[in-house]
Every structure is written in structure tokens, then in C-alpha cells.
Amino acid sequence: MALSSGSSTDHDSREKITIQNVSRSYESVQALADVSFSVAEGEFCCVVGPSGCGKTTLLRAIAGLDDPDGGSILVGGDPVTGPGLDRGMVFQEYALFPWRTVRGNIRFGLDRPACDCPDCEARVRELIDLVGLEGFEDAYPKALSGGMKQRVGIARALAVDPEILLMDEPFGSVDTRTRDRLHAELLDIWTQTGQTVVFVTHDIDEAVTLADRVIVVDADPGTVQSTFSIDLARPRERTARDFVGHVARIRTELGRPDDTSH
Amino acid sequence: MSTRTDTSSNAVVAGSFEGDRRRYLRGLGGLLVFLLVWWVGAMTTQPSYLVPGPLDSGRAFIDLFATSTAIVVPVLGSSLVLPTGFAHLAQTLFHYLPGLLLGASCGISLGLAMGWHGVLDDWLRPLVRVLRPIPPLAWVVFAIVWFGIHHTGAAFIVFVGAFWINFYGAYGGVEGVSSELTDAASTLGVERDLSMLKLVALPSAAPQVLTGFRTSIGRCWMIVVGAELFGAPGVGYEIINASNNLAMATSVAYMVLISLAFLCMDVGFRLLERRILTWR
């Protein structure tokens, strides 16, 4: 049967992200309280928790977009001091530049600082191919569906070849069928690129479908409640007994019989 | 609605074409009714100069282009002979265009700077609050004492009008830049403030900046005519000049000329705007 453990204190030698006693509060709300965990290199890690548990804050802190009040975040052993090209971010509401075409959006990161890849055009073509957007190169975001927009968002983040991919409920606004396909595609990409992924979601099914490890965060104040290793072979069948077992355990841990609220 | 059933797309095209045609016909009808009312009003009003009729006005309009007038080109100092209507329109443009373009550039620049830079905003906001409500034409007294009421003075008044409209367009546009987009840009390697302004804030604010400019095109026509009523040469001055001679039909002709000039600029700029903002 599957493994699960209380809190993770085991130190991996290939530790990519180390979060130590991180706290963050906004006015009177304690978004994160003494959060510690680590993510191994090449690991697919999902952070699950109810809305308002500070999981987005945590992701933004790793990205360098938010400055925690206390504790430290190390990426590859170095403290995070701001955003960097080693950490790509995929946003819940896509955050595409509406005035740029699909090609222009994907190319954005390659142009700063002035293109130092030998053939940027080829790189962009390769990415468009990777996320399956052939034929939409010159479309503007307004003409794309939610699923397609997020494909652009993923390709744009991958363009600069970050070591870490940070994903903030990236499939929260797409329909179920598209989401299933995007899950499969994301896992394909991850297998090909071997990046370290931190994926935030409130959907337990999604977390168990994707992750090597699920970190359950509790709300008010945001703390790491427990972590679960999901050692099921991929692709995972959602009706399989083991799968259902993991989902049930995490749901029990979250203390909510039915967590489908946003 | 169309009742054709062969193919739905044909029916839709035919339907919208039909709708367009109907709209144009109604618009034309409205114009014709207005001309009729105007014509009857002019016929029944005495003395006749109180309401010059559409035919007299039309004739006066044609006359604007049947006669020629010599004007002096400012800065160059050379003289230029044009059909009278164009000559006075050119005189107006000699102060309208520099005032509009300079005012818009300064307004947009300050708007971007203040919208983007919090400290600058703190410093200047109260000043803006105080200066903004002053109607541009109130500056006419200073235009006169500083520049004299000629091209420079009139350009100054247009400048003030263009400045504020464009200032608010740019200021609002930059203030409304979504933090999600700037976040995305910073995770993609945009570090310096100036790069962020150029790569994210400016393109994101472009629709509002352009709307501000288009609004200022119209507003500055109102202001420029106001300035010319005080004596600067141009179409506005000619309206007063003609009415002083009780040639009211000529005044109407100049009013129509202003309207046409504005329409041309507005339509031209809308086309340009649509090309720039294809992504919307």
C-alpha cells in the first residue's frame, strides 16, 4: 500500500528548494506560520489546501514576488532575493500579455536580456510544437480558449528553460475534459524536461493525479499539516483503488468531507 | 430579419447588410428632415440674416473655395495663396497642430511618469488637483500678455487643453496596469523599472492613451475656435469676422468647415487606432 508520513524532515541530498520556518502575515491575517518543507530536484510536488491557506503566498515567495516576514527560502542552496529566470511561473488567470501574439508571448522571456540563445525562432517553434499550438502562432490571446491560453502560459514559462516551474492553480479555470488533457500533456513535458515542479491546487484529485508528493497545508494560520508520497505509476487511473485510497486519506487529513469549494 | 433559408451564413450576411442599409437610410432621413426644418425656419424668419437658409449657406460654402486668400506661413515668413476656405483652415492648423501635439506629448509624458512613479505622484498630485479645473480658455489672458494673441498665444491655449486630457488618459492607463502582468514580466527577467514601463506598462496603457488623444482632438477644436474669437487668425476668427458684416451664411459655411475638418481627423485617427490596437 501507499506510503504516507507525518511531517517530512528527511533531507534529500538533491534538495532543490528548501523552505525553513517561513511566516507571512497581511495586516491581521496570518497567511503562513512557520512553514518548512523541501522539494527534491526533479520532483513533482503539489501543495494542497483550502482557499486562503496561503499556498499562493508560498508560491509567490518562492518566485521572489513576495517577501516573507520571517524564515528563509533557498533555491539550489542560495537564498531567494527576488524573481529570477531559474524559476518560471504559471499563473491561475494566465497573465498573458494581450498585445502580444502567441509567438510574442512565448518569446517574451527570450528577449530579456537581449536574446542569447543561438536561434530563438527555432526555440519558439519547438515550444509551440511542445504545447500543441501549431497554427495559432499569430493569434492574440483574446482569440484563444482558456486551455489554449494556459498552454501559452506554460510555453512562455518554459521558454527560458527554468530549473523550477511554479504553477498557481493553473487549470482552475478550464473545463474538466481540457484539464484532463492538460494534465497528461504537463506530465509529458515534465518527463521530457525533468524540471522541479511546485504545483498549487485545491483539488485533491488533481494533486494525486500529478504529484510525486502532496503537501497538505492548513488554513488560518497556514501551516504544513502533513505530506503524502504518491508512488503510483503514471498515467494514473482515477478509479483505481490505490488512487481512491490516497484521495480519501488526504481528504480526511484536510478535515473536510467534500472540498470542492473555491 | 431575412427569411432566406438556403444557407444560414448567407442569411446572416444578408440580414446584417439589410440592417446597415436601413440604418443609413434612417440617418439620411434625419438629415433631410433637419434641412427641411432649417429651410422653412429660414424662409419664415425676418430679417433674413437671423437664420441664413441652407441654400445660402451652401452657396457661401462653395464661395470659400471659389476665391483665394494669401496667408503668411509662421516661422518661415513666406506667403502662401490658397482657396479662402483652405487658407483660413491652414491658419487654424498653424496653431492647432503644434498646440495639440506638444500638449499631448507633454501630458502623456507627465501622466506616464506620475502614474508609474509613486513618489512623483505624491509630490505633484495636489498641484494637479489645483491646476486641472482651470478651463483652458481662462489662460487666454496670459496667452495675450506672454505671447500676444496670434499663433503662439492660440497654440498655448490649445496646449493647455490637450495637456490635461492626455495627462489623464496616460495616468489612468498606467495606474490600471495589472500587477499580474508585471509579476509575469518580472519572473521572465524584466528587472529595471524602465524596461517594465516600456515592455508592460506602456503597451498595456496604450488603449487609454489613444482614447485620451482622440478625445483631445475634438476638445482642442472647441478650444481653438474659442481662442480665435479673441483675435487669432483662422476659421474661428472668420466666423466672428463674417458675422460682423452680417454675412451669417458665411459664418455657417465656416462652422460646417470646422465640422468637416474635425470629422476627417477623427475618422483618420480611429482607423489608425484600430490598426495599432488589433489585439483588442
Coordinates of C-alpha atoms in Angstrom, one line a residue:
Chain A
M1 CA 0.0 0.0 0.0
A2 CA 1.0 3.6 -0.4
L3 CA 3.3 5.4 1.9
S4 CA 2.3 8.3 3.9
S5 CA 4.1 10.1 6.7
G6 CA 3.6 12.8 9.2
S7 CA 5.9 15.7 8.6
S8 CA 8.8 15.4 6.3
T9 CA 12.1 16.0 7.9
D10 CA 14.2 13.7 5.8
H11 CA 16.9 15.7 4.0
D12 CA 17.4 14.8 0.4
S13 CA 20.9 15.4 -0.9
R14 CA 19.4 16.6 -4.2
E15 CA 17.3 19.2 -2.4
K16 CA 16.3 22.0 -4.9
I17 CA 14.0 24.1 -2.8
T18 CA 14.3 24.5 0.9
I19 CA 11.7 26.3 2.9
Q20 CA 12.6 27.0 6.5
N21 CA 10.2 28.4 9.1
V22 CA 8.6 30.8 6.7
S23 CA 6.0 33.2 8.0
R24 CA 4.0 35.9 6.3
S25 CA 1.1 38.0 7.5
Y26 CA -1.1 40.6 5.9
E27 CA -2.4 43.1 8.4
S28 CA -4.3 40.8 10.8
V29 CA -4.3 37.7 8.7
Q30 CA -1.5 35.1 9.2
A31 CA -1.2 33.7 5.7
L32 CA 1.8 31.5 6.6
A33 CA 3.0 30.4 10.0
D34 CA 6.3 28.6 10.4
V35 CA 6.2 26.7 7.2
S36 CA 9.0 24.2 6.5
F37 CA 9.4 21.7 3.8
S38 CA 11.8 20.9 0.9
V39 CA 11.4 19.8 -2.7
A40 CA 13.9 17.5 -4.3
E41 CA 15.4 18.1 -7.7
G42 CA 13.2 16.9 -10.5
E43 CA 10.3 16.2 -8.1
F44 CA 6.7 17.0 -8.9
C45 CA 5.3 18.4 -5.7
C46 CA 1.7 19.5 -5.2
V47 CA 0.6 21.9 -2.4
V48 CA -3.0 21.3 -1.5
G49 CA -5.1 23.3 0.9
P50 CA -8.3 25.2 1.3
S51 CA -8.7 28.7 -0.2
G52 CA -6.9 31.3 1.9
C53 CA -4.4 28.9 3.4
G54 CA -1.5 30.9 2.0
K55 CA -0.5 28.4 -0.7
T56 CA -0.4 31.1 -3.4
T57 CA 1.6 33.3 -1.0
L58 CA 4.0 30.4 -0.6
L59 CA 4.4 30.0 -4.3
R60 CA 4.9 33.8 -4.8
A61 CA 7.6 33.8 -2.1
I62 CA 9.5 31.0 -3.9
A63 CA 9.2 33.0 -7.1
G64 CA 10.6 36.0 -5.3
L65 CA 7.4 38.1 -5.9
D66 CA 6.6 38.2 -2.2
D67 CA 8.9 38.9 0.7
P68 CA 8.2 36.7 3.8
D69 CA 8.3 38.3 7.2
G70 CA 10.4 35.5 8.7
G71 CA 12.3 32.4 7.8
S72 CA 14.2 31.6 4.6
I73 CA 13.8 30.1 1.2
L74 CA 16.7 28.6 -0.5
V75 CA 16.8 27.6 -4.1
G76 CA 19.7 25.4 -5.1
G77 CA 21.3 26.4 -1.8
D78 CA 21.1 30.2 -2.4
P79 CA 18.6 32.4 -0.6
V80 CA 15.8 33.9 -2.8
T81 CA 16.2 37.7 -3.1
G82 CA 13.8 38.4 -6.0
P83 CA 12.4 36.9 -9.2
G84 CA 14.9 35.1 -11.5
L85 CA 14.9 33.2 -14.7
D86 CA 15.7 30.0 -12.8
R87 CA 12.1 29.9 -11.6
G88 CA 9.3 30.1 -14.2
M89 CA 5.8 30.9 -13.1
V90 CA 2.4 29.9 -14.5
F91 CA -0.5 32.0 -13.3
Q92 CA -4.0 31.0 -12.5
E93 CA -5.5 33.6 -14.8
Y94 CA -2.8 33.1 -17.4
A95 CA -1.4 36.6 -17.2
L96 CA -0.7 36.6 -20.9
F97 CA 0.3 39.9 -22.5
P98 CA -2.8 40.7 -24.5
W99 CA -1.0 42.9 -27.0
R100 CA 1.4 40.1 -28.0
T101 CA 0.6 37.2 -30.2
V102 CA 1.1 33.6 -29.1
R103 CA 4.6 33.7 -30.6
G104 CA 5.3 37.1 -29.0
N105 CA 4.2 35.9 -25.5
I106 CA 6.3 32.8 -25.7
R107 CA 9.3 34.9 -26.9
F108 CA 9.0 37.5 -24.1
G109 CA 11.5 35.9 -21.8
L110 CA 13.9 35.0 -24.6
D111 CA 14.3 38.7 -25.4
R112 CA 15.5 39.7 -21.9
P113 CA 18.2 40.3 -21.7
A114 CA 18.7 40.5 -25.5
C115 CA 18.3 37.1 -26.9
D116 CA 21.4 34.9 -26.1
C117 CA 20.0 31.7 -27.4
P118 CA 21.5 30.8 -30.8
D119 CA 18.2 30.5 -32.6
C120 CA 15.2 32.0 -30.8
E121 CA 12.8 31.4 -33.6
A122 CA 13.6 27.7 -33.6
R123 CA 13.2 27.6 -29.8
V124 CA 9.8 29.3 -30.1
R125 CA 8.7 26.9 -32.8
E126 CA 9.8 24.0 -30.7
L127 CA 7.7 25.2 -27.7
I128 CA 4.7 25.8 -29.9
D129 CA 5.0 22.3 -31.0
L130 CA 5.5 21.0 -27.5
V131 CA 2.3 22.6 -26.2
G132 CA 0.4 21.8 -29.4
L133 CA -0.4 25.3 -30.6
E134 CA 0.6 24.9 -34.3
G135 CA -1.4 27.2 -36.5
F136 CA -2.1 29.7 -33.7
E137 CA 1.3 31.4 -33.7
D138 CA -0.1 34.7 -34.8
A139 CA -3.3 34.7 -32.8
Y140 CA -3.8 37.2 -30.0
P141 CA -4.8 35.9 -26.5
K142 CA -8.4 37.2 -26.9
A143 CA -9.0 34.6 -29.6
L144 CA -7.9 31.7 -27.5
S145 CA -9.9 29.4 -25.2
G146 CA -8.8 29.1 -21.5
G147 CA -7.0 25.8 -22.1
M148 CA -5.1 27.3 -25.1
K149 CA -4.2 30.4 -23.1
Q150 CA -2.7 28.2 -20.3
R151 CA -0.7 26.3 -22.9
V152 CA 0.8 29.6 -24.0
G153 CA 1.4 30.4 -20.3
I154 CA 3.3 27.2 -19.8
A155 CA 5.3 27.5 -23.0
R156 CA 6.2 31.1 -22.1
A157 CA 7.4 30.0 -18.7
L158 CA 9.4 27.1 -20.2
A159 CA 11.0 29.3 -22.9
V160 CA 13.8 30.4 -20.7
D161 CA 14.4 26.8 -19.6
P162 CA 13.9 27.4 -15.8
E163 CA 15.1 24.7 -13.4
I164 CA 11.9 25.2 -11.4
L165 CA 8.3 25.5 -12.6
L166 CA 5.9 27.2 -10.2
M167 CA 2.3 26.7 -11.0
D168 CA -0.5 28.5 -9.2
E169 CA -3.8 26.6 -9.8
P170 CA -3.1 26.7 -13.5
F171 CA -6.0 24.6 -14.6
G172 CA -8.5 26.1 -12.2
S173 CA -10.4 28.0 -14.9
V174 CA -10.6 25.3 -17.6
D175 CA -13.3 22.7 -18.1
T176 CA -12.8 19.2 -16.8
R177 CA -12.1 17.5 -20.1
T178 CA -9.5 20.0 -21.1
R179 CA -8.0 19.8 -17.7
D180 CA -7.5 16.0 -18.0
R181 CA -5.7 16.5 -21.3
L182 CA -3.6 19.3 -19.9
H183 CA -2.6 17.0 -17.0
A184 CA -1.4 14.4 -19.4
E185 CA 0.5 17.0 -21.5
L186 CA 2.1 18.6 -18.4
L187 CA 3.3 15.2 -17.3
D188 CA 4.8 14.5 -20.7
I189 CA 6.6 17.9 -20.7
W190 CA 7.8 17.3 -17.1
T191 CA 9.1 13.8 -18.1
Q192 CA 11.0 15.4 -21.1
T193 CA 12.4 18.4 -19.3
G194 CA 13.0 16.9 -15.8
Q195 CA 12.2 20.2 -14.1
T196 CA 11.3 20.6 -10.5
V197 CA 7.6 21.5 -10.2
V198 CA 5.7 23.1 -7.4
F199 CA 2.0 22.9 -8.3
V200 CA -0.6 24.6 -6.1
T201 CA -4.2 23.4 -6.2
H202 CA -7.2 23.0 -4.0
D203 CA -8.3 19.9 -6.0
I204 CA -7.2 16.7 -4.3
D205 CA -7.9 14.6 -7.4
E206 CA -5.6 16.8 -9.4
A207 CA -2.8 16.6 -6.8
V208 CA -3.0 12.8 -6.7
T209 CA -3.0 12.6 -10.5
L210 CA 0.1 14.7 -10.9
A211 CA 2.3 14.6 -7.8
D212 CA 5.2 12.6 -6.5
R213 CA 4.4 14.1 -3.2
V214 CA 1.5 16.1 -1.8
I215 CA 1.9 18.7 0.8
V216 CA -1.2 19.5 2.8
V217 CA -1.5 23.0 4.1
D218 CA -4.0 24.0 6.7
A219 CA -5.7 27.4 6.8
D220 CA -5.6 30.2 9.4
P221 CA -2.7 30.2 10.1
G222 CA -1.2 28.5 7.0
T223 CA 0.9 25.6 8.3
V224 CA 2.1 22.3 6.8
Q225 CA -0.2 19.7 8.1
S226 CA 1.3 16.6 6.6
T227 CA 2.9 15.3 3.4
F228 CA 1.9 12.2 1.4
S229 CA 4.1 10.4 -1.1
I230 CA 2.2 9.1 -4.1
D231 CA 4.2 6.3 -5.5
L232 CA 1.7 5.2 -8.2
A233 CA 2.8 4.5 -11.7
R234 CA 1.7 7.2 -14.3
P235 CA -0.6 7.6 -16.1
R236 CA -2.9 7.2 -13.0
E237 CA -6.4 5.8 -13.2
R238 CA -8.7 7.9 -11.1
T239 CA -11.0 5.0 -10.3
A240 CA -8.2 2.7 -9.2
R241 CA -8.3 1.5 -5.6
D242 CA -4.9 2.9 -4.6
F243 CA -5.8 6.3 -6.2
V244 CA -9.1 6.5 -4.4
G245 CA -7.3 5.5 -1.2
H246 CA -4.9 8.4 -1.5
V247 CA -7.6 10.9 -2.2
A248 CA -9.6 9.7 0.8
R249 CA -6.6 9.9 3.1
I250 CA -5.8 13.4 2.1
R251 CA -9.4 14.4 2.3
T252 CA -9.6 13.1 5.8
E253 CA -6.4 15.0 6.7
L254 CA -7.9 18.2 5.4
G255 CA -10.8 17.6 7.7
R256 CA -13.4 18.2 5.1
P257 CA -15.7 15.5 3.7
D258 CA -16.1 17.4 0.5
D259 CA -13.7 20.0 -0.6
T260 CA -14.9 21.3 -3.9
S261 CA -15.4 24.9 -2.9
H262 CA -13.2 27.6 -4.3
Chain B
M1 CA -34.7 39.7 -40.5
S2 CA -34.0 37.7 -43.6
T3 CA -36.3 34.9 -44.4
R4 CA -33.9 33.1 -46.7
T5 CA -33.2 29.5 -45.7
D6 CA -30.7 28.3 -48.3
T7 CA -27.6 28.7 -46.1
S8 CA -27.5 30.2 -42.6
S9 CA -24.3 32.2 -43.2
N10 CA -25.8 33.8 -46.3
A11 CA -28.9 34.7 -44.3
V12 CA -26.8 36.2 -41.6
V13 CA -24.8 38.3 -44.1
A14 CA -27.9 39.4 -45.9
G15 CA -29.5 40.3 -42.6
S16 CA -26.7 42.5 -41.4
F17 CA -26.4 44.1 -44.8
E18 CA -30.1 44.8 -44.7
G19 CA -29.7 46.3 -41.2
D20 CA -26.9 48.5 -42.3
R21 CA -28.8 49.8 -45.2
R22 CA -31.8 50.6 -43.1
R23 CA -29.6 52.4 -40.6
Y24 CA -28.1 54.5 -43.4
L25 CA -31.5 55.4 -44.8
R26 CA -32.8 56.4 -41.4
G27 CA -29.7 58.6 -40.9
L28 CA -30.2 60.2 -44.3
G29 CA -33.9 60.7 -43.4
G30 CA -32.9 62.5 -40.2
L31 CA -30.6 64.8 -42.1
L32 CA -33.3 65.6 -44.7
V33 CA -35.9 66.4 -42.1
F34 CA -33.4 68.7 -40.4
L35 CA -32.6 70.5 -43.7
L36 CA -36.3 70.9 -44.3
V37 CA -37.0 72.4 -40.9
W38 CA -34.0 74.7 -41.3
W39 CA -35.2 75.8 -44.7
V40 CA -38.7 76.5 -43.6
G41 CA -37.3 78.3 -40.5
A42 CA -35.1 80.5 -42.6
M43 CA -37.9 81.2 -45.1
T44 CA -40.2 82.4 -42.3
T45 CA -37.8 84.4 -40.2
Q46 CA -37.2 88.1 -40.8
P47 CA -34.8 89.8 -41.1
S48 CA -33.2 87.1 -43.2
Y49 CA -29.7 87.3 -41.5
L50 CA -31.1 85.9 -38.3
V51 CA -31.3 82.4 -39.8
P52 CA -29.4 82.0 -43.1
G53 CA -31.0 79.3 -45.1
P54 CA -29.3 76.0 -46.2
L55 CA -29.1 77.2 -49.9
D56 CA -27.4 80.5 -49.0
S57 CA -25.1 78.7 -46.6
G58 CA -24.3 76.1 -49.3
R59 CA -23.5 78.9 -51.7
A60 CA -21.3 80.6 -49.1
F61 CA -19.5 77.4 -48.6
I62 CA -18.8 77.0 -52.3
D63 CA -17.6 80.6 -52.4
L64 CA -15.0 79.7 -49.8
F65 CA -13.3 77.6 -52.4
A66 CA -14.0 79.8 -55.4
T67 CA -11.9 82.7 -54.1
S68 CA -8.3 82.8 -53.0
T69 CA -6.6 84.4 -50.0
A70 CA -3.0 85.0 -49.2
I71 CA -1.7 84.0 -45.8
V72 CA 1.6 84.2 -44.1
V73 CA 3.2 80.9 -43.0
P74 CA 4.5 81.4 -39.5
V75 CA 8.2 80.7 -38.8
L76 CA 9.0 80.6 -42.5
G77 CA 7.5 84.1 -43.0
S78 CA 6.7 83.3 -46.6
S79 CA 3.3 84.0 -48.1
L80 CA 1.0 81.3 -49.5
V81 CA -2.0 81.7 -51.7
L82 CA -4.8 79.1 -51.2
P83 CA -8.6 78.9 -51.8
T84 CA -10.0 81.0 -49.0
G85 CA -11.5 78.1 -47.0
F86 CA -8.3 76.2 -47.0
A87 CA -6.3 79.3 -46.3
H88 CA -8.1 80.0 -43.0
L89 CA -8.2 76.3 -42.1
A90 CA -4.4 76.3 -42.6
Q91 CA -4.1 79.4 -40.3
T92 CA -6.0 77.5 -37.6
L93 CA -3.9 74.4 -38.1
F94 CA -0.7 76.5 -37.7
H95 CA -1.6 76.9 -34.0
Y96 CA -3.9 73.9 -33.6
L97 CA -1.4 71.2 -34.6
P98 CA 1.6 72.4 -32.6
G99 CA -0.6 73.1 -29.6
L100 CA -2.2 69.6 -29.8
L101 CA 0.9 67.7 -30.5
L102 CA 3.1 69.4 -27.9
G103 CA 0.3 69.4 -25.3
A104 CA -0.3 65.7 -25.9
S105 CA 3.3 64.7 -25.7
C106 CA 3.9 66.7 -22.5
G107 CA 0.6 65.5 -21.0
I108 CA 1.3 61.8 -21.9
S109 CA 4.8 62.0 -20.6
L110 CA 3.8 63.5 -17.2
G111 CA 0.8 61.2 -17.0
L112 CA 3.1 58.1 -17.5
A113 CA 5.7 59.4 -15.1
M114 CA 3.2 60.2 -12.3
G115 CA 1.1 57.0 -12.9
W116 CA 4.3 54.9 -12.7
H117 CA 6.3 56.7 -10.0
G118 CA 4.7 56.8 -6.6
V119 CA 6.9 59.5 -5.1
L120 CA 6.5 61.8 -8.1
D121 CA 2.7 61.2 -7.8
D122 CA 2.8 62.2 -4.1
W123 CA 4.7 65.4 -5.0
L124 CA 2.6 66.5 -7.8
R125 CA -0.9 65.3 -7.1
P126 CA -2.1 68.3 -5.1
L127 CA -0.7 70.6 -7.7
V128 CA -2.6 68.7 -10.4
R129 CA -5.8 68.9 -8.4
V130 CA -5.5 72.7 -8.2
L131 CA -4.5 73.4 -11.8
R132 CA -6.7 70.8 -13.6
P133 CA -10.1 72.5 -13.1
I134 CA -9.0 75.8 -14.7
P135 CA -10.7 75.9 -18.1
P136 CA -8.0 76.3 -20.9
L137 CA -9.7 79.5 -22.2
A138 CA -9.1 81.1 -18.8
W139 CA -5.4 81.1 -19.8
V140 CA -6.2 83.5 -22.6
V141 CA -5.2 86.5 -20.5
F142 CA -1.7 85.1 -20.0
A143 CA -1.6 83.9 -23.7
I144 CA -2.1 87.6 -24.6
V145 CA 0.4 89.1 -22.2
W146 CA 3.0 86.5 -22.7
F147 CA 2.8 85.7 -26.4
G148 CA 0.3 88.2 -27.9
I149 CA -2.9 86.8 -29.4
H150 CA -1.5 85.4 -32.5
H151 CA -0.4 81.9 -33.5
T152 CA 1.8 81.4 -30.4
G153 CA -0.8 82.6 -28.0
A154 CA -3.5 80.4 -29.5
A155 CA -1.2 77.4 -29.6
F156 CA -0.5 77.9 -25.9
I157 CA -4.2 77.7 -25.1
V158 CA -4.7 74.6 -27.2
F159 CA -1.6 73.2 -25.5
V160 CA -3.3 73.6 -22.1
G161 CA -6.4 71.9 -23.3
A162 CA -4.6 69.0 -24.9
F163 CA -2.3 68.6 -22.0
W164 CA -4.9 67.7 -19.4
I165 CA -6.9 65.3 -21.4
N166 CA -3.8 63.4 -22.5
F167 CA -2.4 63.5 -19.0
Y168 CA -5.4 61.7 -17.5
G169 CA -5.5 59.2 -20.3
A170 CA -1.9 58.2 -19.7
Y171 CA -2.2 58.4 -15.9
G172 CA -5.2 56.2 -15.7
G173 CA -3.8 53.8 -18.2
V174 CA -0.6 53.2 -16.3
E175 CA -2.3 53.1 -13.0
G176 CA -4.6 50.4 -14.3
V177 CA -1.7 48.1 -15.4
S178 CA -2.5 44.7 -13.8
S179 CA 0.0 43.6 -11.2
E180 CA -0.3 40.1 -12.6
L181 CA 1.3 41.2 -15.8
T182 CA 4.1 43.0 -14.1
D183 CA 4.6 39.9 -11.9
A184 CA 4.7 37.7 -15.0
A185 CA 7.2 40.0 -16.6
S186 CA 9.5 40.0 -13.6
T187 CA 9.5 36.2 -13.5
L188 CA 10.6 36.4 -17.1
G189 CA 13.6 38.6 -16.5
V190 CA 12.4 42.2 -16.6
E191 CA 14.4 43.8 -13.8
R192 CA 14.7 47.6 -14.4
D193 CA 11.8 49.9 -13.8
L194 CA 12.3 51.5 -17.2
S195 CA 12.1 48.1 -19.0
M196 CA 8.9 47.4 -17.2
L197 CA 7.5 50.7 -18.3
K198 CA 8.4 50.1 -21.9
L199 CA 7.5 46.4 -22.1
V200 CA 4.4 46.2 -19.9
A201 CA 3.0 49.5 -18.7
L202 CA 3.1 51.3 -22.0
P203 CA 1.6 48.7 -24.2
S204 CA -1.0 47.9 -21.5
A205 CA -1.9 51.6 -21.2
A206 CA -2.0 52.2 -25.0
P207 CA -5.8 51.9 -25.4
Q208 CA -6.4 54.6 -22.8
V209 CA -3.6 56.8 -24.1
L210 CA -5.0 56.7 -27.6
T211 CA -8.6 57.3 -26.4
G212 CA -7.3 60.3 -24.5
F213 CA -5.6 61.6 -27.6
R214 CA -8.7 61.1 -29.7
T215 CA -10.8 63.0 -27.2
S216 CA -8.3 65.8 -27.2
I217 CA -8.6 66.1 -31.0
G218 CA -12.3 67.2 -30.6
R219 CA -11.8 69.2 -27.4
C220 CA -9.0 71.2 -29.0
W221 CA -11.2 72.2 -31.9
M222 CA -13.6 73.8 -29.4
I223 CA -10.7 75.5 -27.6
V224 CA -9.1 76.7 -30.8
V225 CA -12.2 78.4 -32.0
G226 CA -12.6 80.0 -28.6
A227 CA -9.0 81.3 -28.8
E228 CA -9.7 82.7 -32.3
L229 CA -12.7 84.6 -31.1
F230 CA -10.2 86.7 -29.2
G231 CA -8.5 87.6 -32.4
A232 CA -6.0 84.8 -33.5
P233 CA -6.3 84.3 -37.3
G234 CA -8.2 81.2 -38.6
V235 CA -11.6 79.7 -39.1
G236 CA -12.9 80.8 -35.7
Y237 CA -11.9 84.4 -36.3
E238 CA -13.6 84.2 -39.7
I239 CA -16.9 83.2 -38.1
I240 CA -16.9 86.4 -36.0
N241 CA -15.5 88.5 -38.9
A242 CA -18.3 87.4 -41.2
S243 CA -21.0 88.0 -38.6
N244 CA -19.7 91.5 -38.0
N245 CA -20.5 92.1 -41.6
L246 CA -23.9 90.4 -41.1
A247 CA -22.7 87.7 -43.6
M248 CA -24.3 85.0 -41.5
A249 CA -24.3 82.5 -44.3
T250 CA -20.5 82.7 -44.4
S251 CA -20.4 82.1 -40.7
V252 CA -22.4 79.0 -41.2
A253 CA -20.1 77.9 -44.0
Y254 CA -17.1 78.2 -41.6
M255 CA -18.9 76.3 -39.0
V256 CA -19.5 73.4 -41.4
L257 CA -15.9 73.6 -42.5
I258 CA -14.8 73.1 -38.8
S259 CA -17.1 70.2 -38.5
L260 CA -15.7 68.6 -41.7
A261 CA -12.1 69.1 -40.6
F262 CA -12.9 67.5 -37.2
L263 CA -14.7 64.6 -38.8
C264 CA -11.7 63.9 -41.1
M265 CA -9.3 63.9 -38.2
D266 CA -11.5 61.8 -36.0
V267 CA -12.1 59.2 -38.7
G268 CA -8.5 59.1 -39.7
F269 CA -7.4 58.7 -36.1
R270 CA -10.0 55.9 -35.4
L271 CA -8.6 54.0 -38.4
L272 CA -5.1 54.4 -37.1
E273 CA -6.2 53.4 -33.6
R274 CA -7.8 50.2 -34.9
R275 CA -4.6 49.3 -36.7
I276 CA -2.5 49.9 -33.6
L277 CA -4.8 48.0 -31.3
T278 CA -5.6 44.9 -33.4
W279 CA -5.0 42.8 -30.3
R280 CA -8.1 44.2 -28.5

